[in-house]
Each structure stands twice: as C-alpha cells, then as structure tokens.
PDB file of C-alpha atoms in Angstrom:
ATOM      1  CA  MET A   1      41.715  61.966  55.338  1.00 56.00           C
ATOM      2  CA  TRP A   2      43.447  62.328  51.971  1.00 60.00           C
ATOM      3  CA  ALA A   3      43.192  58.578  51.363  1.00 68.00           C
ATOM      4  CA  THR A   4      39.537  59.260  50.558  1.00 82.00           C
ATOM      5  CA  ALA A   5      40.819  61.182  47.531  1.00 86.00           C
ATOM      6  CA  VAL A   6      42.336  57.931  46.281  1.00 87.00           C
ATOM      7  CA  GLY A   7      38.907  56.355  46.692  1.00 88.00           C
ATOM      8  CA  VAL A   8      37.452  59.101  44.509  1.00 93.00           C
ATOM      9  CA  ALA A   9      40.124  58.307  41.907  1.00 94.00           C
ATOM     10  CA  ARG A  10      38.952  54.702  41.933  1.00 94.00           C
ATOM     11  CA  VAL A  11      35.389  55.811  41.140  1.00 96.00           C
ATOM     12  CA  ARG A  12      36.671  58.002  38.308  1.00 97.00           C
ATOM     13  CA  ALA A  13      38.736  55.129  36.948  1.00 97.00           C
ATOM     14  CA  LEU A  14      35.665  52.879  36.823  1.00 96.00           C
ATOM     15  CA  GLU A  15      33.663  55.600  35.062  1.00 98.00           C
ATOM     16  CA  THR A  16      36.471  56.088  32.540  1.00 98.00           C
ATOM     17  CA  GLU A  17      36.143  52.431  31.523  1.00 97.00           C
ATOM     18  CA  ARG A  18      32.466  52.831  30.613  1.00 97.00           C
ATOM     19  CA  GLU A  19      31.588  53.029  26.943  1.00 97.00           C
ATOM     20  CA  ASN A  20      29.352  56.049  27.554  1.00 96.00           C
ATOM     21  CA  ALA A  21      31.585  57.680  30.180  1.00 98.00           C
ATOM     22  CA  LEU A  22      30.616  61.199  31.242  1.00 98.00           C
ATOM     23  CA  PHE A  23      34.336  62.048  31.404  1.00 98.00           C
ATOM     24  CA  ARG A  24      37.684  60.333  30.807  1.00 97.00           C
ATOM     25  CA  ASP A  25      40.329  60.454  33.509  1.00 98.00           C
ATOM     26  CA  PRO A  26      43.351  58.512  32.226  1.00 96.00           C
ATOM     27  CA  LEU A  27      45.318  59.112  35.437  1.00 97.00           C
ATOM     28  CA  ALA A  28      42.628  57.904  37.835  1.00 97.00           C
ATOM     29  CA  GLN A  29      43.604  54.241  37.784  1.00 96.00           C
ATOM     30  CA  ALA A  30      47.249  55.109  38.429  1.00 96.00           C
ATOM     31  CA  PHE A  31      46.259  57.153  41.492  1.00 95.00           C
ATOM     32  CA  ALA A  32      43.979  54.380  42.755  1.00 92.00           C
ATOM     33  CA  THR A  33      46.450  51.522  42.311  1.00 92.00           C
ATOM     34  CA  ALA A  34      49.451  53.496  43.602  1.00 88.00           C
ATOM     35  CA  GLY A  35      47.456  54.195  46.742  1.00 58.00           C
ATOM     36  CA  GLY A  36      47.371  50.507  47.530  1.00 56.00           C
ATOM     37  CA  LEU A  37      43.600  50.632  47.855  1.00 47.00           C
ATOM     38  CA  TRP A  38      42.736  48.974  44.581  1.00 46.00           C
ATOM     39  CA  PRO A  39      42.437  46.224  43.508  1.00 47.00           C
ATOM     40  CA  SER A  40      43.682  44.730  46.809  1.00 45.00           C
ATOM     41  CA  SER A  41      41.422  46.723  49.122  1.00 47.00           C
ATOM     42  CA  PRO A  42      40.419  45.228  52.468  1.00 48.00           C
ATOM     43  CA  PRO A  43      37.014  43.574  52.283  1.00 50.00           C
ATOM     44  CA  LEU A  44      34.125  46.004  52.497  1.00 54.00           C
ATOM     45  CA  PRO A  45      30.900  45.322  54.393  1.00 56.00           C
ATOM     46  CA  ASP A  46      28.794  43.238  52.042  1.00 62.00           C
ATOM     47  CA  ASP A  47      25.320  43.782  53.461  1.00 72.00           C
ATOM     48  CA  GLU A  48      22.765  45.263  51.099  1.00 77.00           C
ATOM     49  CA  ALA A  49      22.504  48.603  52.904  1.00 72.00           C
ATOM     50  CA  ALA A  50      26.277  49.142  52.764  1.00 73.00           C
ATOM     51  CA  ARG A  51      26.381  48.170  49.091  1.00 79.00           C
ATOM     52  CA  ARG A  52      23.619  50.640  48.265  1.00 79.00           C
ATOM     53  CA  ARG A  53      25.414  53.400  50.161  1.00 77.00           C
ATOM     54  CA  ARG A  54      28.635  52.758  48.235  1.00 82.00           C
ATOM     55  CA  LEU A  55      26.785  52.834  44.913  1.00 88.00           C
ATOM     56  CA  ALA A  56      25.011  56.067  45.849  1.00 85.00           C
ATOM     57  CA  VAL A  57      28.243  57.781  46.886  1.00 86.00           C
ATOM     58  CA  SER A  58      30.032  56.579  43.729  1.00 93.00           C
ATOM     59  CA  PHE A  59      27.168  57.823  41.563  1.00 95.00           C
ATOM     60  CA  SER A  60      27.280  61.234  43.228  1.00 92.00           C
ATOM     61  CA  ILE A  61      31.047  61.480  42.591  1.00 95.00           C
ATOM     62  CA  VAL A  62      30.532  60.795  38.862  1.00 97.00           C
ATOM     63  CA  ILE A  63      27.748  63.369  38.533  1.00 97.00           C
ATOM     64  CA  ARG A  64      29.565  66.062  40.503  1.00 97.00           C
ATOM     65  CA  THR A  65      32.736  65.525  38.433  1.00 98.00           C
ATOM     66  CA  LYS A  66      30.814  66.122  35.212  1.00 98.00           C
ATOM     67  CA  PHE A  67      29.004  69.113  36.733  1.00 98.00           C
ATOM     68  CA  LEU A  68      32.249  70.811  37.744  1.00 98.00           C
ATOM     69  CA  ASP A  69      33.949  69.944  34.444  1.00 98.00           C
ATOM     70  CA  ASP A  70      31.162  71.804  32.665  1.00 98.00           C
ATOM     71  CA  LEU A  71      31.400  74.737  35.059  1.00 98.00           C
ATOM     72  CA  LEU A  72      35.145  75.034  34.443  1.00 98.00           C
ATOM     73  CA  GLN A  73      34.660  74.922  30.675  1.00 98.00           C
ATOM     74  CA  GLN A  74      32.041  77.665  30.916  1.00 98.00           C
ATOM     75  CA  ALA A  75      34.327  79.795  33.089  1.00 98.00           C
ATOM     76  CA  SER A  76      37.165  79.373  30.590  1.00 98.00           C
ATOM     77  CA  ALA A  77      34.831  80.315  27.740  1.00 98.00           C
ATOM     78  CA  SER A  78      33.903  83.493  29.643  1.00 97.00           C
ATOM     79  CA  GLY A  79      37.587  84.473  29.799  1.00 98.00           C
ATOM     80  CA  VAL A  80      38.613  83.312  33.273  1.00 98.00           C
ATOM     81  CA  ARG A  81      42.254  82.180  33.232  1.00 98.00           C
ATOM     82  CA  GLN A  82      42.868  81.505  36.946  1.00 98.00           C
ATOM     83  CA  VAL A  83      41.660  78.262  38.491  1.00 98.00           C
ATOM     84  CA  VAL A  84      41.996  77.301  42.167  1.00 99.00           C
ATOM     85  CA  LEU A  85      41.219  73.767  43.312  1.00 98.00           C
ATOM     86  CA  LEU A  86      40.810  73.757  47.097  1.00 98.00           C
ATOM     87  CA  GLY A  87      41.580  70.396  48.674  1.00 96.00           C
ATOM     88  CA  ALA A  88      42.707  69.223  45.247  1.00 97.00           C
ATOM     89  CA  GLY A  89      43.408  65.610  46.218  1.00 94.00           C
ATOM     90  CA  MET A  90      43.859  63.407  43.160  1.00 96.00           C
ATOM     91  CA  ASP A  91      42.149  65.847  40.795  1.00 97.00           C
ATOM     92  CA  SER A  92      43.685  65.532  37.320  1.00 98.00           C
ATOM     93  CA  ARG A  93      41.850  68.323  35.511  1.00 98.00           C
ATOM     94  CA  ALA A  94      45.143  70.095  34.784  1.00 98.00           C
ATOM     95  CA  PHE A  95      46.082  67.039  32.701  1.00 98.00           C
ATOM     96  CA  ARG A  96      42.807  65.808  31.227  1.00 98.00           C
ATOM     97  CA  MET A  97      40.928  68.974  30.213  1.00 98.00           C
ATOM     98  CA  ASP A  98      41.631  71.346  27.332  1.00 97.00           C
ATOM     99  CA  TRP A  99      42.626  74.751  28.705  1.00 98.00           C
ATOM    100  CA  PRO A 100      42.934  78.047  26.827  1.00 98.00           C
ATOM    101  CA  ALA A 101      46.425  79.504  26.508  1.00 98.00           C
ATOM    102  CA  GLY A 102      47.426  81.484  29.575  1.00 98.00           C
ATOM    103  CA  THR A 103      45.459  79.413  32.067  1.00 98.00           C
ATOM    104  CA  ARG A 104      47.076  79.042  35.498  1.00 98.00           C
ATOM    105  CA  LEU A 105      45.714  76.267  37.717  1.00 99.00           C
ATOM    106  CA  PHE A 106      46.544  76.206  41.423  1.00 99.00           C
ATOM    107  CA  GLU A 107      46.142  72.983  43.395  1.00 98.00           C
ATOM    108  CA  VAL A 108      45.858  73.700  47.114  1.00 98.00           C
ATOM    109  CA  ASP A 109      46.257  70.799  49.541  1.00 97.00           C
ATOM    110  CA  THR A 110      48.507  69.563  52.321  1.00 96.00           C
ATOM    111  CA  ALA A 111      51.979  68.256  51.505  1.00 96.00           C
ATOM    112  CA  ALA A 112      51.219  64.527  51.915  1.00 94.00           C
ATOM    113  CA  PRO A 113      48.653  64.160  49.103  1.00 94.00           C
ATOM    114  CA  LEU A 114      50.580  66.541  46.844  1.00 96.00           C
ATOM    115  CA  ASP A 115      53.794  64.541  47.330  1.00 96.00           C
ATOM    116  CA  PHE A 116      51.994  61.251  46.682  1.00 94.00           C
ATOM    117  CA  LYS A 117      50.384  62.737  43.599  1.00 96.00           C
ATOM    118  CA  ALA A 118      53.716  64.061  42.321  1.00 97.00           C
ATOM    119  CA  SER A 119      55.259  60.598  42.533  1.00 96.00           C
ATOM    120  CA  VAL A 120      52.414  59.101  40.478  1.00 96.00           C
ATOM    121  CA  LEU A 121      52.599  61.912  37.925  1.00 98.00           C
ATOM    122  CA  ARG A 122      56.339  61.336  37.496  1.00 97.00           C
ATOM    123  CA  GLN A 123      55.772  57.611  37.090  1.00 96.00           C
ATOM    124  CA  GLU A 124      53.094  58.252  34.449  1.00 97.00           C
ATOM    125  CA  ARG A 125      55.157  60.990  32.753  1.00 98.00           C
ATOM    126  CA  ALA A 126      52.049  63.146  32.865  1.00 98.00           C
ATOM    127  CA  VAL A 127      52.200  66.562  31.208  1.00 98.00           C
ATOM    128  CA  ALA A 128      49.840  69.322  32.317  1.00 98.00           C
ATOM    129  CA  ARG A 129      47.830  71.141  29.634  1.00 98.00           C
ATOM    130  CA  CYS A 130      48.081  74.466  31.460  1.00 98.00           C
ATOM    131  CA  GLU A 131      50.430  76.111  33.939  1.00 98.00           C
ATOM    132  CA  ARG A 132      49.947  73.962  37.053  1.00 98.00           C
ATOM    133  CA  ILE A 133      51.097  75.320  40.416  1.00 98.00           C
ATOM    134  CA  THR A 134      50.873  73.285  43.614  1.00 98.00           C
ATOM    135  CA  VAL A 135      50.401  75.069  46.935  1.00 98.00           C
ATOM    136  CA  ALA A 136      51.161  72.903  49.973  1.00 98.00           C
ATOM    137  CA  VAL A 137      49.195  74.368  52.866  1.00 98.00           C
ATOM    138  CA  ASP A 138      46.541  73.270  55.323  1.00 95.00           C
ATOM    139  CA  LEU A 139      43.205  74.991  54.701  1.00 94.00           C
ATOM    140  CA  ARG A 140      43.011  75.674  58.450  1.00 91.00           C
ATOM    141  CA  GLU A 141      46.093  77.888  58.104  1.00 95.00           C
ATOM    142  CA  ASP A 142      46.813  81.032  56.052  1.00 97.00           C
ATOM    143  CA  TRP A 143      46.212  79.458  52.679  1.00 98.00           C
ATOM    144  CA  PRO A 144      45.319  82.813  51.030  1.00 98.00           C
ATOM    145  CA  GLY A 145      48.830  84.023  51.883  1.00 98.00           C
ATOM    146  CA  ALA A 146      50.379  80.855  50.497  1.00 98.00           C
ATOM    147  CA  LEU A 147      48.264  81.135  47.359  1.00 98.00           C
ATOM    148  CA  ALA A 148      49.328  84.754  46.840  1.00 98.00           C
ATOM    149  CA  ALA A 149      52.968  83.794  47.341  1.00 98.00           C
ATOM    150  CA  ALA A 150      52.541  81.154  44.628  1.00 98.00           C
ATOM    151  CA  GLY A 151      51.392  83.798  42.163  1.00 98.00           C
ATOM    152  CA  HIS A 152      47.612  84.005  42.433  1.00 98.00           C
ATOM    153  CA  ASP A 153      46.359  87.461  41.410  1.00 98.00           C
ATOM    154  CA  PRO A 154      43.160  88.486  43.237  1.00 97.00           C
ATOM    155  CA  ALA A 155      42.770  91.482  40.891  1.00 98.00           C
ATOM    156  CA  VAL A 156      41.649  89.254  38.004  1.00 98.00           C
ATOM    157  CA  PRO A 157      38.762  86.765  37.965  1.00 98.00           C
ATOM    158  CA  THR A 158      39.256  83.293  39.411  1.00 98.00           C
ATOM    159  CA  VAL A 159      37.185  80.141  39.212  1.00 98.00           C
ATOM    160  CA  TRP A 160      37.217  78.372  42.572  1.00 98.00           C
ATOM    161  CA  ILE A 161      36.391  74.679  43.012  1.00 98.00           C
ATOM    162  CA  ALA A 162      35.675  73.047  46.371  1.00 97.00           C
ATOM    163  CA  GLU A 163      34.696  69.498  45.419  1.00 97.00           C
ATOM    164  CA  GLY A 164      33.841  66.964  48.110  1.00 91.00           C
ATOM    165  CA  LEU A 165      35.448  69.264  50.679  1.00 93.00           C
ATOM    166  CA  LEU A 166      32.941  71.293  52.668  1.00 91.00           C
ATOM    167  CA  ILE A 167      31.101  68.257  54.051  1.00 88.00           C
ATOM    168  CA  TYR A 168      34.255  67.456  56.070  1.00 86.00           C
ATOM    169  CA  LEU A 169      34.504  70.947  57.607  1.00 89.00           C
ATOM    170  CA  PRO A 170      32.548  72.222  60.622  1.00 88.00           C
ATOM    171  CA  GLU A 171      30.215  75.118  59.886  1.00 89.00           C
ATOM    172  CA  ASP A 172      32.533  77.817  61.255  1.00 91.00           C
ATOM    173  CA  ALA A 173      35.340  76.539  59.013  1.00 92.00           C
ATOM    174  CA  VAL A 174      32.997  76.564  56.006  1.00 93.00           C
ATOM    175  CA  GLU A 175      32.092  80.184  56.749  1.00 94.00           C
ATOM    176  CA  LEU A 176      35.754  81.159  57.083  1.00 95.00           C
ATOM    177  CA  LEU A 177      36.652  79.398  53.835  1.00 96.00           C
ATOM    178  CA  LEU A 178      33.888  81.184  51.947  1.00 96.00           C
ATOM    179  CA  ALA A 179      34.824  84.543  53.449  1.00 97.00           C
ATOM    180  CA  ARG A 180      38.423  84.037  52.351  1.00 98.00           C
ATOM    181  CA  ILE A 181      37.401  83.008  48.838  1.00 98.00           C
ATOM    182  CA  SER A 182      35.134  86.042  48.579  1.00 98.00           C
ATOM    183  CA  ALA A 183      37.873  88.408  49.750  1.00 98.00           C
ATOM    184  CA  GLN A 184      40.055  87.289  46.822  1.00 98.00           C
ATOM    185  CA  SER A 185      37.361  87.299  44.135  1.00 98.00           C
ATOM    186  CA  VAL A 186      36.692  90.235  41.850  1.00 98.00           C
ATOM    187  CA  ALA A 187      33.477  90.599  39.863  1.00 98.00           C
ATOM    188  CA  GLY A 188      33.210  87.908  37.211  1.00 98.00           C
ATOM    189  CA  SER A 189      34.852  85.242  39.350  1.00 98.00           C
ATOM    190  CA  ARG A 190      33.112  81.859  39.406  1.00 98.00           C
ATOM    191  CA  MET A 191      32.715  79.189  42.037  1.00 98.00           C
ATOM    192  CA  GLY A 192      31.706  75.534  42.022  1.00 98.00           C
ATOM    193  CA  LEU A 193      30.831  73.885  45.323  1.00 96.00           C
ATOM    194  CA  THR A 194      29.520  70.527  46.387  1.00 94.00           C
ATOM    195  CA  LEU A 195      27.577  70.586  49.638  1.00 88.00           C
ATOM    196  CA  GLY A 196      26.137  67.747  51.663  1.00 80.00           C
ATOM    197  CA  SER A 197      22.396  67.822  51.041  1.00 70.00           C
ATOM    198  CA  ARG A 198      20.108  68.067  54.046  1.00 65.00           C
ATOM    199  CA  GLY A 199      19.799  64.737  55.852  1.00 68.00           C
ATOM    200  CA  VAL A 200      22.729  63.062  54.092  1.00 70.00           C
ATOM    201  CA  ILE A 201      24.717  62.611  57.318  1.00 65.00           C
ATOM    202  CA  GLU A 202      21.760  60.946  59.001  1.00 65.00           C
ATOM    203  CA  ARG A 203      21.199  58.653  56.009  1.00 67.00           C
ATOM    204  CA  PHE A 204      24.826  57.755  55.254  1.00 67.00           C
ATOM    205  CA  GLY A 205      26.994  58.735  58.197  1.00 62.00           C
ATOM    206  CA  ALA A 206      25.036  57.401  61.157  1.00 63.00           C
ATOM    207  CA  ASP A 207      26.069  53.767  60.678  1.00 68.00           C
ATOM    208  CA  ALA A 208      29.110  54.339  58.448  1.00 70.00           C
ATOM    209  CA  GLU A 209      32.165  52.163  58.933  1.00 74.00           C
ATOM    210  CA  PRO A 210      34.747  53.833  61.231  1.00 73.00           C
ATOM    211  CA  GLY A 211      37.400  55.505  59.110  1.00 70.00           C
ATOM    212  CA  SER A 212      35.219  55.603  55.998  1.00 72.00           C
ATOM    213  CA  ALA A 213      34.573  58.880  54.208  1.00 68.00           C
ATOM    214  CA  ALA A 214      30.973  59.067  55.434  1.00 66.00           C
ATOM    215  CA  SER A 215      32.085  58.611  59.041  1.00 74.00           C
ATOM    216  CA  MET A 216      33.980  61.933  58.761  1.00 74.00           C
ATOM    217  CA  TRP A 217      31.128  64.028  57.375  1.00 73.00           C
ATOM    218  CA  VAL A 218      30.205  66.873  59.711  1.00 70.00           C
ATOM    219  CA  SER A 219      28.358  69.622  57.832  1.00 74.00           C
ATOM    220  CA  GLU A 220      25.402  69.906  55.499  1.00 72.00           C
ATOM    221  CA  MET A 221      24.208  72.718  53.284  1.00 74.00           C
ATOM    222  CA  PRO A 222      22.161  75.550  54.786  1.00 78.00           C
ATOM    223  CA  ASP A 223      18.400  75.542  54.249  1.00 82.00           C
ATOM    224  CA  ASP A 224      18.737  78.486  51.839  1.00 89.00           C
ATOM    225  CA  PRO A 225      22.074  78.105  50.024  1.00 91.00           C
ATOM    226  CA  VAL A 226      21.214  80.822  47.483  1.00 94.00           C
ATOM    227  CA  GLY A 227      20.550  83.327  50.256  1.00 95.00           C
ATOM    228  CA  TRP A 228      23.622  82.187  52.157  1.00 94.00           C
ATOM    229  CA  LEU A 229      25.883  82.796  49.146  1.00 96.00           C
ATOM    230  CA  ALA A 230      24.149  86.084  48.310  1.00 97.00           C
ATOM    231  CA  GLY A 231      25.198  87.261  51.770  1.00 95.00           C
ATOM    232  CA  HIS A 232      28.799  86.666  50.685  1.00 95.00           C
ATOM    233  CA  GLY A 233      28.326  88.522  47.376  1.00 97.00           C
ATOM    234  CA  TRP A 234      27.659  85.580  45.066  1.00 98.00           C
ATOM    235  CA  GLU A 235      24.748  84.943  42.720  1.00 98.00           C
ATOM    236  CA  ALA A 236      24.194  81.203  42.944  1.00 97.00           C
ATOM    237  CA  ASP A 237      22.215  78.454  41.275  1.00 96.00           C
ATOM    238  CA  THR A 238      21.590  75.137  42.989  1.00 94.00           C
ATOM    239  CA  HIS A 239      21.119  71.806  41.248  1.00 94.00           C
ATOM    240  CA  THR A 240      20.039  68.462  42.625  1.00 92.00           C
ATOM    241  CA  LEU A 241      21.910  65.292  41.829  1.00 92.00           C
ATOM    242  CA  ARG A 242      18.686  63.930  40.357  1.00 93.00           C
ATOM    243  CA  GLU A 243      18.192  66.769  37.849  1.00 94.00           C
ATOM    244  CA  ARG A 244      21.836  66.816  36.759  1.00 96.00           C
ATOM    245  CA  ALA A 245      21.916  63.033  36.395  1.00 97.00           C
ATOM    246  CA  ALA A 246      18.835  63.181  34.161  1.00 96.00           C
ATOM    247  CA  ALA A 247      20.411  65.957  32.083  1.00 97.00           C
ATOM    248  CA  TYR A 248      23.521  63.793  31.595  1.00 98.00           C
ATOM    249  CA  GLY A 249      21.538  60.773  30.464  1.00 97.00           C
ATOM    250  CA  ARG A 250      21.953  58.901  33.762  1.00 97.00           C
ATOM    251  CA  PRO A 251      18.494  59.277  35.298  1.00 96.00           C
ATOM    252  CA  ILE A 252      17.915  58.000  38.816  1.00 93.00           C
ATOM    253  CA  SER A 253      15.240  55.334  38.479  1.00 89.00           C
ATOM    254  CA  THR A 254      13.998  55.338  42.063  1.00 85.00           C
ATOM    255  CA  PRO A 255      11.477  58.023  43.054  1.00 84.00           C
ATOM    256  CA  PRO A 256      12.567  60.579  45.646  1.00 77.00           C
ATOM    257  CA  GLN A 257      11.979  59.312  49.189  1.00 67.00           C
ATOM    258  CA  ARG A 258      11.220  62.776  50.504  1.00 65.00           C
ATOM    259  CA  GLU A 259      10.516  66.249  49.223  1.00 60.00           C
ATOM    260  CA  GLU A 260      13.630  67.333  47.350  1.00 61.00           C
ATOM    261  CA  ARG A 261      15.110  70.542  48.705  1.00 66.00           C
ATOM    262  CA  PRO A 262      17.690  72.702  46.954  1.00 70.00           C
ATOM    263  CA  GLY A 263      20.509  70.503  45.732  1.00 78.00           C
ATOM    264  CA  GLY A 264      24.108  70.313  46.793  1.00 89.00           C
ATOM    265  CA  LEU A 265      25.668  71.115  43.404  1.00 95.00           C
ATOM    266  CA  ILE A 266      26.288  74.860  43.404  1.00 96.00           C
ATOM    267  CA  SER A 267      27.435  77.189  40.642  1.00 98.00           C
ATOM    268  CA  ALA A 268      27.964  80.847  41.501  1.00 98.00           C
ATOM    269  CA  VAL A 269      29.171  84.113  39.966  1.00 98.00           C
ATOM    270  CA  ARG A 270      30.726  86.991  41.870  1.00 98.00           C
ATOM    271  CA  ARG A 271      28.801  90.232  41.387  1.00 92.00           C
TER     272      ARG A 271
END
C-alpha cells in the first residue's frame, strides 16, 4: 500500500510548482520520480469520470496538507515539542518546515517505505530541521512500545498526525489506534486526523481501478466525529474540505451535491 504514498508525493510536487502554492515540498519530486511512478506511470483510465475523481483526490491532498501544516505550526507555537507522524509515508515535514529548537519528530511506518525514503534522502543530501527519529513498525503491532523504545515521552504533550491513514483501516483498527494515541497523550496534546467523509467510498471506491488507492478504502468517519473523539478525551473541531479550500483561496466552484455533514479534517486537543 505504501506506493500510494509516492502518489501523494507526486501531488505535492505538482502543487510545489504552482506560483501560488499553498506549501513548498522540495523533496516531493524526488520521492515521486525515485518511485518509478512518475513521469513514466502506466496509462491511467482516461474517461471523464476517472479524470474527475483523480482531480478531486489530488485537490483533497493539497488542502489536507496545508491544514495539517497549520495545525503543526499552531502546536509548536503552543509549546509542543514532540511530533508523531503515524503512517508517515513520504512526508517531508521534518525537512521542509521550520521547527523550534528541541523539537523531536517521530516517523512511524513499516520498514519498506522508511528504507525507500532513506535512500532518496541520502541521494538528495537532505538535512532535517529538527531531531528526526524513524520507527519501523507495523501499526497493527505494538507500535506504542516501539515508539517508547525510540524515545517518545508520554509524560509531555505530543502532536499526533494521521494523514490519509484511517480510511484504509477497518473500524475496529481505527478505534484501537485512537485508544493507543489517547493512552499516550497528556493534557495539552494535539491531534490532526483526516477521515473519509460520509459517502466517499460509494462515490470514489465503488468503481475504482483495482490496486488504486480508492479501491483500498474501507472506513468512513462516524456520523458524530466530535462526540466520538470526546468519548476518547479529546475536544475536536471538524472542517469540511470546502470551507478550508475557501479559506486558503482555492474555493470549490461547484455547489455541494448533497447536504454537507461534518467534514473529514479534524483538529483536536487533549483535555
């Protein structure tokens, strides 16, 4: 599944080239090209519906990246110096964002993507702007133990990021992940999640190409995400892609096709 992370890097590389880019990710193109998926990708379905789906997914990746960048900057400004990226993939925030002195950033993922990423980082001579610690472990295993062994301190606040991850996990695995995060989060910890909005699997996954990212989506957000997170001890705000896109100067021109429910961009604080 980690090859989808290289696809996300491709989207970030294209955004980086825009004059009015919402973020700059100078490593994204290196991740995308090293993955062999760009520019010599196999031909994609070229029907209009498939093209629109690809554009919609790419747009959501750009908006969520900006949303979580802002959340991380706010957490840093509030004094949080521990960052954990769950399912880190080709995330390059350790290299492209400005971090306060003393920040420790943990990237948790399986060995294959971390090894691939390390080879690209060596090739690019990339230098992290904070203390970057990789933790090679499957999220279905005892990743809290591996994280603790790598130096994570649950006694001080952490900002947790699960970007483009939960939609691939069945509901029981999502619950377990959140319970484990909560067990290691003192008051003042922050969390940024992206959740599949209600109906997204029906709209995008039903006729997705086999092996594509959308074909592997299995879970959507609960009807009441704020209440769900409150039950785990978090005070959450939800944001729709549409409202965040408008706030970033990238308004969605088409009207909503249905009543918009709580959005899948989540920011939360541990109380």
